[in-house]
Each structure stands twice: as structure tokens, then as C-alpha cells.
mmCIF file of C-alpha atoms in Angstrom:
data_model
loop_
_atom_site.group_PDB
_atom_site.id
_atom_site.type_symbol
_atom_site.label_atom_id
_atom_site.label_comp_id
_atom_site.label_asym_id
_atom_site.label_seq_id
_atom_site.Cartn_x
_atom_site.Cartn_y
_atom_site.Cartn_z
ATOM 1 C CA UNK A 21 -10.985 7.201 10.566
ATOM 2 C CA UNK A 22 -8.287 8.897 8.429
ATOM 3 C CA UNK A 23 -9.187 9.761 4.926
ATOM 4 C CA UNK A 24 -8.600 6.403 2.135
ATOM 5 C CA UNK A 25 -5.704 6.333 -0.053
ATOM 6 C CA UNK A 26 -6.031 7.371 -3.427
ATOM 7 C CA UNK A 27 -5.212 4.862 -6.504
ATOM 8 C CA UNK A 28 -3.632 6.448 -9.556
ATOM 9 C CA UNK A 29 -3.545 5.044 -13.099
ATOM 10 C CA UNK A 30 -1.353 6.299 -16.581
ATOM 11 C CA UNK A 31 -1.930 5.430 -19.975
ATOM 12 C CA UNK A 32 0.964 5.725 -22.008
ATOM 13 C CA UNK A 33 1.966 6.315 -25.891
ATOM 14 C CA UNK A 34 3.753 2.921 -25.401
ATOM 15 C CA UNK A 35 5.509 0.958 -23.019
ATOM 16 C CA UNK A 36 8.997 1.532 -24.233
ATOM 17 C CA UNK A 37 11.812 4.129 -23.040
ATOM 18 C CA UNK A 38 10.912 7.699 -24.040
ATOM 19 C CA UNK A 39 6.888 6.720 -24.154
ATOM 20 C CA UNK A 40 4.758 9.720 -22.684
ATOM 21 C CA UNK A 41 1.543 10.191 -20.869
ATOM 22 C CA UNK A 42 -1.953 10.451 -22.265
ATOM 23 C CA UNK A 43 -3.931 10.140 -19.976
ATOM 24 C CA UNK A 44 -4.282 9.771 -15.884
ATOM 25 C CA UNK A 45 -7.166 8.685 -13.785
ATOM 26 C CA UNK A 46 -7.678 8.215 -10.146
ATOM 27 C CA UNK A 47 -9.939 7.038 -7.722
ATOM 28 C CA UNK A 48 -10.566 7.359 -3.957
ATOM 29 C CA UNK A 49 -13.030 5.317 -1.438
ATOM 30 C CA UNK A 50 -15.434 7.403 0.001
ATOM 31 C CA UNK A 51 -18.124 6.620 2.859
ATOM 32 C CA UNK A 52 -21.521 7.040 1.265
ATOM 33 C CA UNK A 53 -24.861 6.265 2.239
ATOM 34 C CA UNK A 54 -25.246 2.920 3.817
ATOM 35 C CA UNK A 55 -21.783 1.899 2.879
ATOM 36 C CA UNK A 56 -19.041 3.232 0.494
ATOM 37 C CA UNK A 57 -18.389 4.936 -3.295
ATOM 38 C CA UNK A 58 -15.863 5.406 -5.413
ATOM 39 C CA UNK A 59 -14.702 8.856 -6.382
ATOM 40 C CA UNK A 60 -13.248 8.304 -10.075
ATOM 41 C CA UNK A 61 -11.359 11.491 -11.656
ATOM 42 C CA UNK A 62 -9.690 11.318 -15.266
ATOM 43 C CA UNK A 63 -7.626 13.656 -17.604
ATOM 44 C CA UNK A 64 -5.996 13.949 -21.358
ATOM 45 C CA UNK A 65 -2.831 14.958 -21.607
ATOM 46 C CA UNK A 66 -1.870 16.811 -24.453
ATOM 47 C CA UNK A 67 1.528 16.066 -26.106
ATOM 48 C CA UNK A 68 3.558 18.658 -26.307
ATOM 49 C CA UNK A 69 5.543 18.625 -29.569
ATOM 50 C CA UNK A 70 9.156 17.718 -28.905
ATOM 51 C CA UNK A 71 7.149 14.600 -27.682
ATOM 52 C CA UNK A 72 5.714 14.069 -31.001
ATOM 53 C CA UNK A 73 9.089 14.546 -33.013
ATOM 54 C CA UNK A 74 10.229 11.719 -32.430
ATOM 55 C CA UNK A 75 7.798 9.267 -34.126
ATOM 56 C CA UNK A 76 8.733 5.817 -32.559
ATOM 57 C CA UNK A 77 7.622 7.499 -28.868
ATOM 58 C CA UNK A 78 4.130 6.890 -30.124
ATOM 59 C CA UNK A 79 3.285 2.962 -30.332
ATOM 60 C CA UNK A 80 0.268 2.908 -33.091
ATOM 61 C CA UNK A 81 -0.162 -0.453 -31.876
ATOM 62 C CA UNK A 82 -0.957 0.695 -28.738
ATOM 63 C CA UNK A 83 -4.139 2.492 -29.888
ATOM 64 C CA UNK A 84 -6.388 -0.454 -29.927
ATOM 65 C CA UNK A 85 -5.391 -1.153 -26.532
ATOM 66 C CA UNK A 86 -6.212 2.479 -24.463
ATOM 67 C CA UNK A 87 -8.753 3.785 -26.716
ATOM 68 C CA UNK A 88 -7.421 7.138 -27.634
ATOM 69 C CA UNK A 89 -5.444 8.972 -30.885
ATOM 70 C CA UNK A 90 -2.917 11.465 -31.350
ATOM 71 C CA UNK A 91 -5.830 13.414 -32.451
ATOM 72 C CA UNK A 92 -8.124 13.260 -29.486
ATOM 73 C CA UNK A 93 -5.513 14.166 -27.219
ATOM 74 C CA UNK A 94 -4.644 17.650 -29.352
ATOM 75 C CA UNK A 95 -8.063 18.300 -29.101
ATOM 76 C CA UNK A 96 -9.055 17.438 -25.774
ATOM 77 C CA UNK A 97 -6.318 16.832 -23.703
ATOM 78 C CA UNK A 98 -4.552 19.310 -21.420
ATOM 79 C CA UNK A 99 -1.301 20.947 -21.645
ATOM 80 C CA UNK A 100 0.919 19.921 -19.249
ATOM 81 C CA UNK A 101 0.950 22.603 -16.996
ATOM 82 C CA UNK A 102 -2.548 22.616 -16.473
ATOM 83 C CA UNK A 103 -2.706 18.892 -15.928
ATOM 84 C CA UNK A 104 -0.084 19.111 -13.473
ATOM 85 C CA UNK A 105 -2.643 21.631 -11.835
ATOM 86 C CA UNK A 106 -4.838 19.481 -11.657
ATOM 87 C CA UNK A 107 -3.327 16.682 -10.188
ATOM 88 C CA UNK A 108 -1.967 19.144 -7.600
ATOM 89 C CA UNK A 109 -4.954 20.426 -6.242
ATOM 90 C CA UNK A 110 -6.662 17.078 -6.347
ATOM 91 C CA UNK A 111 -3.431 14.988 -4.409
ATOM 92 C CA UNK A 112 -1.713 17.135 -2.127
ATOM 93 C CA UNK A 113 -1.722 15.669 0.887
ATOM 94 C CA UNK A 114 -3.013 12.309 -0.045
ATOM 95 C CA UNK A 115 -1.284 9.175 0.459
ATOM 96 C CA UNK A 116 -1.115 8.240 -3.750
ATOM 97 C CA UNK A 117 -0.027 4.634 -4.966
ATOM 98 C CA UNK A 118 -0.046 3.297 -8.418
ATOM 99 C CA UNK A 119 0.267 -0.292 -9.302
ATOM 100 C CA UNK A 120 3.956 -0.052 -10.609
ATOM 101 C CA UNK A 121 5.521 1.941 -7.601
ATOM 102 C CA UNK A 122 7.541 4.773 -6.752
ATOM 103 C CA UNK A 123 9.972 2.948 -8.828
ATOM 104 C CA UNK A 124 8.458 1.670 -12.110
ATOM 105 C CA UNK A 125 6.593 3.038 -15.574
ATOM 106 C CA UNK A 126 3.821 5.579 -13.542
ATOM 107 C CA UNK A 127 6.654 7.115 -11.813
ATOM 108 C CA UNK A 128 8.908 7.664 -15.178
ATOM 109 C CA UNK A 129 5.652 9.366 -16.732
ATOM 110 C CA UNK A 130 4.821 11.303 -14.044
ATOM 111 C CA UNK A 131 8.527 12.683 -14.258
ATOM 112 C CA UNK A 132 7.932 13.258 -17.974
ATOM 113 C CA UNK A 133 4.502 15.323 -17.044
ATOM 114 C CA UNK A 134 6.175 17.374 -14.398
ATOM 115 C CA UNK A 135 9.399 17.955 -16.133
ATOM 116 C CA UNK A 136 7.844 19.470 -19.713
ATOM 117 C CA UNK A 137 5.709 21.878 -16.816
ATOM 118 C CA UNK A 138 9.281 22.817 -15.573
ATOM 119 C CA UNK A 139 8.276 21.685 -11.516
ATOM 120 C CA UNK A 140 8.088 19.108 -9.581
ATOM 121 C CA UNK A 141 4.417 17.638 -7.714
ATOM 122 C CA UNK A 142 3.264 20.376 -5.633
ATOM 123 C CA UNK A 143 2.095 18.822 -1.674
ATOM 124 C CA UNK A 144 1.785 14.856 -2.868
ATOM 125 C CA UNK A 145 3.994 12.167 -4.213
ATOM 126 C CA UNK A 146 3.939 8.502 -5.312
ATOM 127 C CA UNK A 147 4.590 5.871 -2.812
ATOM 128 C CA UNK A 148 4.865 2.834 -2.040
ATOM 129 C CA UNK A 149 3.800 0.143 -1.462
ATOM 130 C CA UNK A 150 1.962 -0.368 -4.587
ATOM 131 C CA UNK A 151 -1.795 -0.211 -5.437
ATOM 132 C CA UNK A 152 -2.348 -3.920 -4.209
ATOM 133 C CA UNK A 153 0.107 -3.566 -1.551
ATOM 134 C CA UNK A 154 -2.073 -1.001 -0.045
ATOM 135 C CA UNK A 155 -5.149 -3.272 -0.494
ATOM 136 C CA UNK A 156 -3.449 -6.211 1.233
ATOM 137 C CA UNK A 157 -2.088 -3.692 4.342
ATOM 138 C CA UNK A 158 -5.942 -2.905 4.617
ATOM 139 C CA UNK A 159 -7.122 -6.414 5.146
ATOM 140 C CA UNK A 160 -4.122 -7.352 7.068
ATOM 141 C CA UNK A 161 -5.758 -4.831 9.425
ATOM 142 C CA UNK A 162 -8.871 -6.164 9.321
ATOM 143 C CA UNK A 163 -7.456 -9.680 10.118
ATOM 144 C CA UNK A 164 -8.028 -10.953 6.826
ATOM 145 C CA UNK A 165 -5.859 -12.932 4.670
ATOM 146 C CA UNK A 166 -4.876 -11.250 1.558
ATOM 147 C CA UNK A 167 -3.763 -14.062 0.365
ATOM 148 C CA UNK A 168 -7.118 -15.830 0.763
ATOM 149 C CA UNK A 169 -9.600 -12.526 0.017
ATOM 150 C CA UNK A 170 -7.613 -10.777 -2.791
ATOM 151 C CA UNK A 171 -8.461 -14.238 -5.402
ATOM 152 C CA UNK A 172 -11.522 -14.662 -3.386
ATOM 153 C CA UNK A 173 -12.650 -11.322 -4.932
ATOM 154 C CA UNK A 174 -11.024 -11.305 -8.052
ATOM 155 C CA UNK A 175 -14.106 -12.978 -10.077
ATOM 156 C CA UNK A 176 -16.289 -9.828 -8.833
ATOM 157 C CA UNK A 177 -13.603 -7.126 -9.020
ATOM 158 C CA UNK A 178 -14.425 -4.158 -11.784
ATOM 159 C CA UNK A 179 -12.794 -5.739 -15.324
ATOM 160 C CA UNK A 180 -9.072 -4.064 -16.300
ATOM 161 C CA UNK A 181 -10.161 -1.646 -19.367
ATOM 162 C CA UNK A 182 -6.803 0.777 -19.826
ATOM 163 C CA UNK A 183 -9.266 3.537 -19.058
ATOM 164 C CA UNK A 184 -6.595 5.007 -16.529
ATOM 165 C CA UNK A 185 -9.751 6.156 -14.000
ATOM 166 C CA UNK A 186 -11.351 2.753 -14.190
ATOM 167 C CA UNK A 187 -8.181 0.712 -14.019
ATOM 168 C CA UNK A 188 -7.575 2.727 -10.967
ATOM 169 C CA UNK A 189 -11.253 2.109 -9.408
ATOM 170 C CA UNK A 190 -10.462 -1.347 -9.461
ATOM 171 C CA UNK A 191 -8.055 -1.344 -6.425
ATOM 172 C CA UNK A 192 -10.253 1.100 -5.259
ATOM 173 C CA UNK A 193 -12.876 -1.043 -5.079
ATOM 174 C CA UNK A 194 -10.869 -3.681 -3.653
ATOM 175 C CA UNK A 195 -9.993 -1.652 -0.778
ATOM 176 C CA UNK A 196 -13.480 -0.446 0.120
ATOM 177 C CA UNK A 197 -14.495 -3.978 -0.024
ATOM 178 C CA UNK A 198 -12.205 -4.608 2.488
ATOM 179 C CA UNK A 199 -14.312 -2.048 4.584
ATOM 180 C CA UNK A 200 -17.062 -3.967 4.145
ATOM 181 C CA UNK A 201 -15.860 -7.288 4.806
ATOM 182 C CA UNK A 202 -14.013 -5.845 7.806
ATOM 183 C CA UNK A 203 -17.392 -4.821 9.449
ATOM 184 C CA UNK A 204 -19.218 -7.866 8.019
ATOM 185 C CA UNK A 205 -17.241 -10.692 8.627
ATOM 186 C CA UNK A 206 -15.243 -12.858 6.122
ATOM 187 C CA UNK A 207 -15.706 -16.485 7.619
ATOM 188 C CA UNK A 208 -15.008 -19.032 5.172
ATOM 189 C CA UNK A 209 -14.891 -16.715 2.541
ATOM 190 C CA UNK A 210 -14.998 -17.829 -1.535
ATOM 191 C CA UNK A 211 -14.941 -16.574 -4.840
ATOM 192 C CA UNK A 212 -18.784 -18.148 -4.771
ATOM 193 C CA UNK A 213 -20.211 -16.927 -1.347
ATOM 194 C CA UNK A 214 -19.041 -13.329 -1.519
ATOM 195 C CA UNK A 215 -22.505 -11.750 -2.849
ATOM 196 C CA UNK A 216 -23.998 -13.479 0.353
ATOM 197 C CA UNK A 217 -21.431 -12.078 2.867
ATOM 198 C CA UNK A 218 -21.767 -8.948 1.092
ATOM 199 C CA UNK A 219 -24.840 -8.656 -0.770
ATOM 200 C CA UNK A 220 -24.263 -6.938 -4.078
ATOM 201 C CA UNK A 221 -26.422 -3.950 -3.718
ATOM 202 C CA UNK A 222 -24.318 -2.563 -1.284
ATOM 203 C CA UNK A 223 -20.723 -2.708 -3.223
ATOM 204 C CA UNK A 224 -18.857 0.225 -4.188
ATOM 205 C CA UNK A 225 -19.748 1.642 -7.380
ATOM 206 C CA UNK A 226 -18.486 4.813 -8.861
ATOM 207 C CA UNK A 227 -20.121 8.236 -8.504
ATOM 208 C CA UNK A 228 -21.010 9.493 -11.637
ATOM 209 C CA UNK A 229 -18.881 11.852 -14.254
ATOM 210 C CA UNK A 230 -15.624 13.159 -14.421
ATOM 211 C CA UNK A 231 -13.446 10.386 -16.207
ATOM 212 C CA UNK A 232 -13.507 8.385 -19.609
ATOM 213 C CA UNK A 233 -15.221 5.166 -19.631
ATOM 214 C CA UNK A 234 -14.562 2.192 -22.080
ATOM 215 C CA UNK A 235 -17.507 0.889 -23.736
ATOM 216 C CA UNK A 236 -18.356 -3.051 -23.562
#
């Protein structure tokens, strides 16, 4: 079996043209013990200051929203060259998808990240399709509906935080559910009868450190 696909999530300063990156987190399926994990990875990005001279680039509103400050990220985030590092080493030669595409806001930031480190992604790039284009090619594959499974699972699937690493887990999860249902059969398959076609102990669940969490 070739390698899963790994799911990649940006928070942003805003969601408006010249917003920045502040933080990216992925995640990747991985075949554990009796069934299947998920591999969750997060970083800070630190602003670097022509970002920050232009004051409506950071949305204040949007604070509330992913959890972090202007003055976390000085502190703890890293510069961009050393995220881009990063992300290098942990991509290259990974198929990557986001859910906005090649072609929407993870794309523009990732340009942003790359272009203040003066190089372009080193061995890996964004595709497409998206993040839940990849999960529906999976159960198309598996014979399964995505139509059907995809809402089917959505009253179980990890809750959307804007902690980039869990946001990403999500279609992770998705995907190595698919795995499961794959090998265990997905006859007649609700939003209600899931835990008994796939009994809950066995779900994905991420391994532990290496990404911010959101509390409650």
C-alpha cells in the first residue's frame, strides 16, 4: 500500500488580500496497532515586520476565532526560513492537499511563507483535488458512496477548532475511516449505526504532541 496523503491546514492574520500566515498544521494516516493513527504536526509562524507595517493585514477580530496574538507568535513562532524548513523536510515527496486547493487562500499563504524565505517548496507542492476531494477518491475506491458516507460520518468526525493541526486531522480522520470501513463493510450505513460497523475503540485518534490544541 503506498504511503496516505497528507492534509495541510493555515491559520491566517485574516481572510482578506495581503493577510499572512500564523500558523500551519498537518496530519497524515498512519497504520497503527490493530488499525490506524493520526500523525498531527503544527507550527507558529513568526511575522516578519514588513508584514506587521501595515496594520489592517492583521484582523483583531480574527483573534477570538484561531486562538493566537501578535504576541505569541513573536515569541514562539518561527521565522520564516526555518518554518519553510520544516515543512520541507516533513512534505517532500508527499502527495499534500489542503481544503481550499492549489488555487485558493492556503496556496496564497504558502506563497507569502516561501516568498519572505526568498525560495520556493523544496521536493513537495499543493495539489489538488482538495482535502475532501481526496477523502471522496478514497471511498470511491473502496466502492463507497461519498455522497452517502461523507454525511454519514459527519456527526462523529473530530469538531472544526481553527487549530490548523486539528482542522487538518479532521480529513485525516475521514480518510482513515475510509480504511476501516473499506475492510469492514459499509452496508446500509447511517449517521446512527456507524459506532456498530466500526466500533469506536478502534477509530483514529491522534498520536500524542507536536501541535497546538484548542481547549473545550
Amino acid at each position: 500500500m503506498s504511503e496516505a496523503p497528507v492534509f495541510l491546514d493555515i491559520e491566517a492574520s485574516g481572510i482578506t488580500g495581503g493577510s499572512f500566515p500564523i500558523e500551519i498544521g498537518w496530519a497524515q494516516p498512519v497504520q497503527a496497532e490493530g488499525g490506524w493513527a493520526l500523525a498531527l504536526r503544527s507550527i507558529l509562524i513568526r511575522p516578519i515586520q514588513p508584514w506587521l507595517d501595515e496594520p489592517l493585514r492583521w484582523d483583531r477580530a480574527a483573534e477570538p476565532v484561531h486562538g493566537l496574538t501578535r504576541e505569541v507568535l513573536l515569541q514562539e513562532g518561527l521565522p520564516p526560513d526555518e518554518a519553510c524548513d520544516v515543512l520541507d523536510g516533513a512534505l517532500a515527496g508527499l502527495e499534500v492537499a489542503s481544503d481550499t486547493g492549489a488555487n485558493g487562500w492556503d496556496a496564497d499563504w504558502l506563497y507569502i511563507l516561501y516568498e519572505a524565505a526568498g525560495r520556493s517548496p523544496r521536493g513537495w507542492f499543493l495539489g489538488e483535488p482538495k482535502s475532501g476531494g481526496l477523502v471522496a477518491r478514497r471511498l470511491r475506491a473502496a466502492g463507497l458512496d461519498p455522497m452517502t458516507v461523507r454525511p454519514a460520518m459527519a456527526r462523529w468526525r473530530p469538531a472544526h477548532s481553527h487549530a490548523a493541526a486539528e482542522d487538518a486531522g479532521a480529513f485525516a480522520w475521514e480518510w482513515a475511516m475510509a480504511e476501516l470501513l473499506a475492510a469492514g463493510g459499509a452496508t446500509g450505513l447511517t449517521s446512527e449505526n456507524l459506532p456498530e460497523l466500526i466500533p469506536a475503540p478502534i477509530w483514529p485518534r491522534p498520536l500524542a504532541g507536536g501541535y497546538r490544541r484548542r481547549e473545550g
